[in-house]
CSV table of C-alpha atoms in Angstrom, one decimal:
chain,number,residue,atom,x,y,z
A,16,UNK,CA,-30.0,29.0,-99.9
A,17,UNK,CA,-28.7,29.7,-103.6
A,18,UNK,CA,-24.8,29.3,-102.3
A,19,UNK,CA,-22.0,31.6,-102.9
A,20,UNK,CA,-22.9,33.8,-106.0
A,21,UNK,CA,-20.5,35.2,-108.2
A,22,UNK,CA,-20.9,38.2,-110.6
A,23,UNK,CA,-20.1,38.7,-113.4
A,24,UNK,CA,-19.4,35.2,-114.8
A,25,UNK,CA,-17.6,36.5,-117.7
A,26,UNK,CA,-15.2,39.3,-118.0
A,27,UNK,CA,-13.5,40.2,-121.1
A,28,UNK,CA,-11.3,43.5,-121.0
A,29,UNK,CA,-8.8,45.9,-122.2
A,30,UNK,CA,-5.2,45.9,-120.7
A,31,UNK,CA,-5.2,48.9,-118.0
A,32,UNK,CA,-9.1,48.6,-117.4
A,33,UNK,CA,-10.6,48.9,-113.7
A,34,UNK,CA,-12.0,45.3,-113.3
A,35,UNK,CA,-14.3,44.7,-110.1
A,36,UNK,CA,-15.4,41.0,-108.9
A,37,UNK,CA,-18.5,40.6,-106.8
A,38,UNK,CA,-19.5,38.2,-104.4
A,39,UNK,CA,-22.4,37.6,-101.6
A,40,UNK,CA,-21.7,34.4,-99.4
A,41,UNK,CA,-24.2,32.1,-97.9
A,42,UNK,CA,-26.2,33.5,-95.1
A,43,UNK,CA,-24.3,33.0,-92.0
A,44,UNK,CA,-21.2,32.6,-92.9
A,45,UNK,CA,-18.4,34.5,-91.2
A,46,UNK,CA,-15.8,33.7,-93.5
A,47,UNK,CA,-14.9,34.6,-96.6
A,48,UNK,CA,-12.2,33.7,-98.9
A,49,UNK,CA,-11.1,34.7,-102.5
A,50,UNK,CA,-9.2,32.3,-104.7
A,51,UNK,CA,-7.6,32.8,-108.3
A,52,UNK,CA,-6.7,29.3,-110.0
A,53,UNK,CA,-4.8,29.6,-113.3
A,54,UNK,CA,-3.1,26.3,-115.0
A,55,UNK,CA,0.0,27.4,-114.3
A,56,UNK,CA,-0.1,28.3,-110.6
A,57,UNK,CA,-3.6,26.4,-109.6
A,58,UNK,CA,-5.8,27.3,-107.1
A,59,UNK,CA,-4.2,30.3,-105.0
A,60,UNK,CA,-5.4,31.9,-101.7
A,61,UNK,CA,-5.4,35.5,-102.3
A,62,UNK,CA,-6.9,37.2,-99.3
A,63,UNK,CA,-9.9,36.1,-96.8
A,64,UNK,CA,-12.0,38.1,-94.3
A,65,UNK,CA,-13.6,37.5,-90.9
A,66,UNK,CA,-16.8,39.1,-89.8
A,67,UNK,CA,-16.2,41.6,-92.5
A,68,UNK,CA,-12.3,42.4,-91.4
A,69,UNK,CA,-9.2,40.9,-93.7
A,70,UNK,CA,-7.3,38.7,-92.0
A,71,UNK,CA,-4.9,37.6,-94.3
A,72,UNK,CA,-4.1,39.5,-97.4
A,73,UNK,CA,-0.6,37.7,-97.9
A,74,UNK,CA,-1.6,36.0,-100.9
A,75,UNK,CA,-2.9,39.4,-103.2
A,76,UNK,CA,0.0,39.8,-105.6
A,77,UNK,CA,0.2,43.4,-105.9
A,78,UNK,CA,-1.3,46.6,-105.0
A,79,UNK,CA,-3.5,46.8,-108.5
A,80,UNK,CA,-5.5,44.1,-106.2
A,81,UNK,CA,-7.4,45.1,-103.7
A,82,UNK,CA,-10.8,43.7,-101.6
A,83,UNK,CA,-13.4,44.7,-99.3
A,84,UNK,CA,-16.2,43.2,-97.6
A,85,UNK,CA,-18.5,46.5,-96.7
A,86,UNK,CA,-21.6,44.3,-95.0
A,87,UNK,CA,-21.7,40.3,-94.2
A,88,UNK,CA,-23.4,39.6,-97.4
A,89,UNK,CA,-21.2,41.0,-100.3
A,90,UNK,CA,-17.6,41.7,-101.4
A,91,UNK,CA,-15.6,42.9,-104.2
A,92,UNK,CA,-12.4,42.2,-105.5
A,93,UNK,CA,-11.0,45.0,-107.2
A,94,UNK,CA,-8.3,44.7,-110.0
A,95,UNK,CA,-6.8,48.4,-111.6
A,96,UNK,CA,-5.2,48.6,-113.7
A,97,UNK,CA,-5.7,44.9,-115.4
A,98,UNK,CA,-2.9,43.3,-117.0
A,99,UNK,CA,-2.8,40.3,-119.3
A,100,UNK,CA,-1.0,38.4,-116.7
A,101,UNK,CA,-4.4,38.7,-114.5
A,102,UNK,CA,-6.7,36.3,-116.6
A,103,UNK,CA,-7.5,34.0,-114.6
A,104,UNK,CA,-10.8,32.3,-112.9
A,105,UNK,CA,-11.4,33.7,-109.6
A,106,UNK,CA,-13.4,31.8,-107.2
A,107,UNK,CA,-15.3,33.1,-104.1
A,108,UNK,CA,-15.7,30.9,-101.1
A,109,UNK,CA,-17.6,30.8,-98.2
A,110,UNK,CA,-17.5,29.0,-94.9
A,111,UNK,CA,-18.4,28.8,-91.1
A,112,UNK,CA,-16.4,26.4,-88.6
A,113,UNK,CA,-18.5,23.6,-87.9
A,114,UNK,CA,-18.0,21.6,-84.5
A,115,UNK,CA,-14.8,19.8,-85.6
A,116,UNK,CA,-13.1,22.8,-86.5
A,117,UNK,CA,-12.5,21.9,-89.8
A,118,UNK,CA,-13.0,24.7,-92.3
A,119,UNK,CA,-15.0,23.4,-95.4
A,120,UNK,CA,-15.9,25.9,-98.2
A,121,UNK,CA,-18.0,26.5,-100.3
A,122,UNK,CA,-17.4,27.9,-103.6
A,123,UNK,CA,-19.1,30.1,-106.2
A,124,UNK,CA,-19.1,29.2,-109.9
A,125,UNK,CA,-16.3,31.3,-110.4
A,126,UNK,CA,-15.8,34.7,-112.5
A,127,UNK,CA,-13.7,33.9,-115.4
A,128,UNK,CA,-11.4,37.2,-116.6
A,129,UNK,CA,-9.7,37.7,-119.6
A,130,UNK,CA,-7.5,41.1,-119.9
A,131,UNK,CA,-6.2,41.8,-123.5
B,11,UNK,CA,3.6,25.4,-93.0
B,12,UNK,CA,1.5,23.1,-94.6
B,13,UNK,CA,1.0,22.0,-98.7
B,14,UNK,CA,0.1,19.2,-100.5
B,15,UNK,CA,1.5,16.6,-103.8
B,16,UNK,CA,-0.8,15.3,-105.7
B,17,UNK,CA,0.9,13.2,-107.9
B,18,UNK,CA,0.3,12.6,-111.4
B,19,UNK,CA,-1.5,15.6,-113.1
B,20,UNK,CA,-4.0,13.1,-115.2
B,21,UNK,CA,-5.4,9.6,-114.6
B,22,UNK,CA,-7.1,7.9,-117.1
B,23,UNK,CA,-9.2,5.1,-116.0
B,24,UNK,CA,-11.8,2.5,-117.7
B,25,UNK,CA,-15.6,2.7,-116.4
B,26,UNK,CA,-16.1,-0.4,-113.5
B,27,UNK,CA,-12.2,-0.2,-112.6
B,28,UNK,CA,-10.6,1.2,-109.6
B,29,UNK,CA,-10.0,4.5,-109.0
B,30,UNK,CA,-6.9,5.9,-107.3
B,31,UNK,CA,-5.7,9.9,-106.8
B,32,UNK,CA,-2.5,10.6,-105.0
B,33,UNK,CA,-1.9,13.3,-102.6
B,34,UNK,CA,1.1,13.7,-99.7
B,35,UNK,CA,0.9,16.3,-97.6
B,36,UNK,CA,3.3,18.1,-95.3
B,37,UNK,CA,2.5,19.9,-92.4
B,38,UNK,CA,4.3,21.0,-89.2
B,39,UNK,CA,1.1,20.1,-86.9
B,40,UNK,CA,-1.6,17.8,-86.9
B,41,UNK,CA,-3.5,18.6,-90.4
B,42,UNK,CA,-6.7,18.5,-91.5
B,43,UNK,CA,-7.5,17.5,-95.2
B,44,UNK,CA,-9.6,17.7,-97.6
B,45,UNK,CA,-10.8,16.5,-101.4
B,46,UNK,CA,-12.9,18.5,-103.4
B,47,UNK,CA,-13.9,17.8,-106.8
B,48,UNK,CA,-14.2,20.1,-109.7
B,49,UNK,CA,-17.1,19.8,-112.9
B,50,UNK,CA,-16.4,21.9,-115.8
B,51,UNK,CA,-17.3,25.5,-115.4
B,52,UNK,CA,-18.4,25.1,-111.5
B,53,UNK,CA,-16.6,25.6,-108.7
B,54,UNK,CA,-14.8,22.8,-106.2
B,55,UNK,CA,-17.4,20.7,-103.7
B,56,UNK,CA,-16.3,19.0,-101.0
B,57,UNK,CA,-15.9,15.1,-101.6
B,58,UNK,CA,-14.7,14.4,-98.3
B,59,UNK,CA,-12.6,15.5,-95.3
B,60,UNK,CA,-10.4,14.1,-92.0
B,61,UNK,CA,-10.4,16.2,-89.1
B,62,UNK,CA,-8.9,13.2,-86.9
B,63,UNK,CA,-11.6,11.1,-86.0
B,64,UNK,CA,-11.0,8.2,-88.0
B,65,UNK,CA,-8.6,7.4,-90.5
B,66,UNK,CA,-10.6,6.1,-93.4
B,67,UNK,CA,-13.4,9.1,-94.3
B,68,UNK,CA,-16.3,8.3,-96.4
B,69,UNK,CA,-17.3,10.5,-98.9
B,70,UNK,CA,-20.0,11.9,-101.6
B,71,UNK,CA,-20.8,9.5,-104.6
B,72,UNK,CA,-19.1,6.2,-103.4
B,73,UNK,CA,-15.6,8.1,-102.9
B,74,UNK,CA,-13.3,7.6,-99.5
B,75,UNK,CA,-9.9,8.3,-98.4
B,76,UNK,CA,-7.4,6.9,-95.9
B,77,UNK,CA,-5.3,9.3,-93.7
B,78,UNK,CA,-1.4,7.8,-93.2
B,79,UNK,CA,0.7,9.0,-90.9
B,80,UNK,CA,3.4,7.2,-91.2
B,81,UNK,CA,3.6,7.5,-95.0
B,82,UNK,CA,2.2,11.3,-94.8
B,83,UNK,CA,-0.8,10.4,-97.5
B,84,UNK,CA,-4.3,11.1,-98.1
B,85,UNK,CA,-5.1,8.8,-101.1
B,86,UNK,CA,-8.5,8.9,-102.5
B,87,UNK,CA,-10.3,5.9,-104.1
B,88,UNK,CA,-13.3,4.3,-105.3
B,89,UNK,CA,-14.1,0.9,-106.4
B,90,UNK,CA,-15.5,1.4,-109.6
B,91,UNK,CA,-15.6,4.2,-111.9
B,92,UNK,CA,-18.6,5.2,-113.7
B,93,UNK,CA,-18.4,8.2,-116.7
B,94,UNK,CA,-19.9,11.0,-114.2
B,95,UNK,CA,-16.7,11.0,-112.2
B,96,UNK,CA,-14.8,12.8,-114.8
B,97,UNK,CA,-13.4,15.5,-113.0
B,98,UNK,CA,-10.9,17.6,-111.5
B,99,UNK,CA,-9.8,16.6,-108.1
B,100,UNK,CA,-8.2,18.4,-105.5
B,101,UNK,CA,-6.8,17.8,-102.8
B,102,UNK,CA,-6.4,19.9,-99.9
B,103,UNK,CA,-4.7,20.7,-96.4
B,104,UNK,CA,-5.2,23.0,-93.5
B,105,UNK,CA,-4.3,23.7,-89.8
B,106,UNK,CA,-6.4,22.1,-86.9
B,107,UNK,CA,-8.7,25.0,-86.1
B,108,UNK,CA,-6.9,27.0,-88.8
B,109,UNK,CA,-8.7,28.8,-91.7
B,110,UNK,CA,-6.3,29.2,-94.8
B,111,UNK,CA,-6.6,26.4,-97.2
B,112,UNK,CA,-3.8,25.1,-98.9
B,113,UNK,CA,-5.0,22.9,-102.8
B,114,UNK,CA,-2.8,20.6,-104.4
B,115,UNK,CA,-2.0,21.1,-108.1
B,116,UNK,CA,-5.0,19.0,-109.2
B,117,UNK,CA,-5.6,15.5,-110.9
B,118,UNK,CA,-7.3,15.2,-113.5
B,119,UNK,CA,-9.6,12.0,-114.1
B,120,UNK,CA,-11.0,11.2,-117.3
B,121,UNK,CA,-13.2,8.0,-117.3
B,122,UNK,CA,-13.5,5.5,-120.8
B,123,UNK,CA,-16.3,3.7,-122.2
């Protein structure tokens, strides 16, 4: 498997621009999990889905932010309009629960925004 | 609700000496947690986790980590440094059968010649 892949890698931007984030998980995972990590607030939970259906969107910061997850195997998250204050990395994660019930994850490489 | 404290924000260690990354945790219910380990421009891997079984979990790359209850810790460690271990390190807490993760602010560990 190739892991969790992340598109684009690189985003560079205009303040008020639509900005979409893609992801496709492994094969076979159920859940998915989008994370932005900045160096002044680290590595935050923004929303994650199960079988296809959010769960837990607590963590978006706004309404400019949305996600979806259409099929198993992709998602976006959707940022409109950007604002400086978005730049950020935003990681993608991936996971099943294995027989201990632990959650592990695996992440993408990460889509790296910058908003100007 | 759970989080984690990973104290000190960078360590700065000589190659062949110990390593040692702080993390407390608090949780309201049996935790599990985690380390993962960060390389420039990637994304975190897991190093290691404790889901209960035993209280000192061996990792990837010579790493492990001792759960403490009684002192609410999840130290990681490893005997000897060597210059690939330069990294980000996270550590990381979530509920027993519970899927949101909860990262620590990060420690970062730069390794000398």
């Amino acid at each position: 498997d190739a892991g969790v892949i992340q598109s684009p890698r690189h985003e560079v931007t205009e303040m008020g621009q639509e900005v979409t984030l893609r992801c496709k998980p492994i094969s076979g995972h159920d859940y998915l999990f989008w994370y932005r990590q900045t160096m002044m607030r680290g590595l935050e939970l923004l929303i994650y889905f199960n079988n296809n259906v959010p769960i837990d969107d607590s963590g978006m910061p706004e309404d400019r932010f949305s996600a979806k997850m259409p099929n198993a195997s992709f998602s976006t998250l959707k940022i409109q309009p950007s604002e400086p204050r978005d730049s950020a990395v935003y990681f993608c994660a991936s996971s099943f629960m294995v027989g201990t019930g632990a959650n592990v994850l695996t992440f993408g490489a990460g889509s790296r925004l910058t908003v100007l | 609700a759970q989080s984690v404290t990973q104290l000190g924000s960078h360590v700065s260690v000589s190659e062949g000496a110990l390593v040692l990354l702080r993390c407390n945790y608090s949780s309201s219910v049996p935790p599990y947690l985690f380390w993962y380990v960060q390389y420039p421009n990637q994304g975190l891997q897991l190093l290691l986790k404790y889901t209960s079984a035993a209280t000192l979990v061996k990792g990837i790359n010579g790493f492990e980590a001792e759960f403490k209850k009684s002192e609410t810790s999840f130290h990681l460690t490893k005997p000897s440094a060597h210059m690939s271990d330069a990294a980000e390190y996270f550590c990381a807490v979530s509920k027993t059968g519970g899927f949101k993760t909860i990262f620590g602010a990060g420690t970062r560990l730069f390794v000398k010649a």
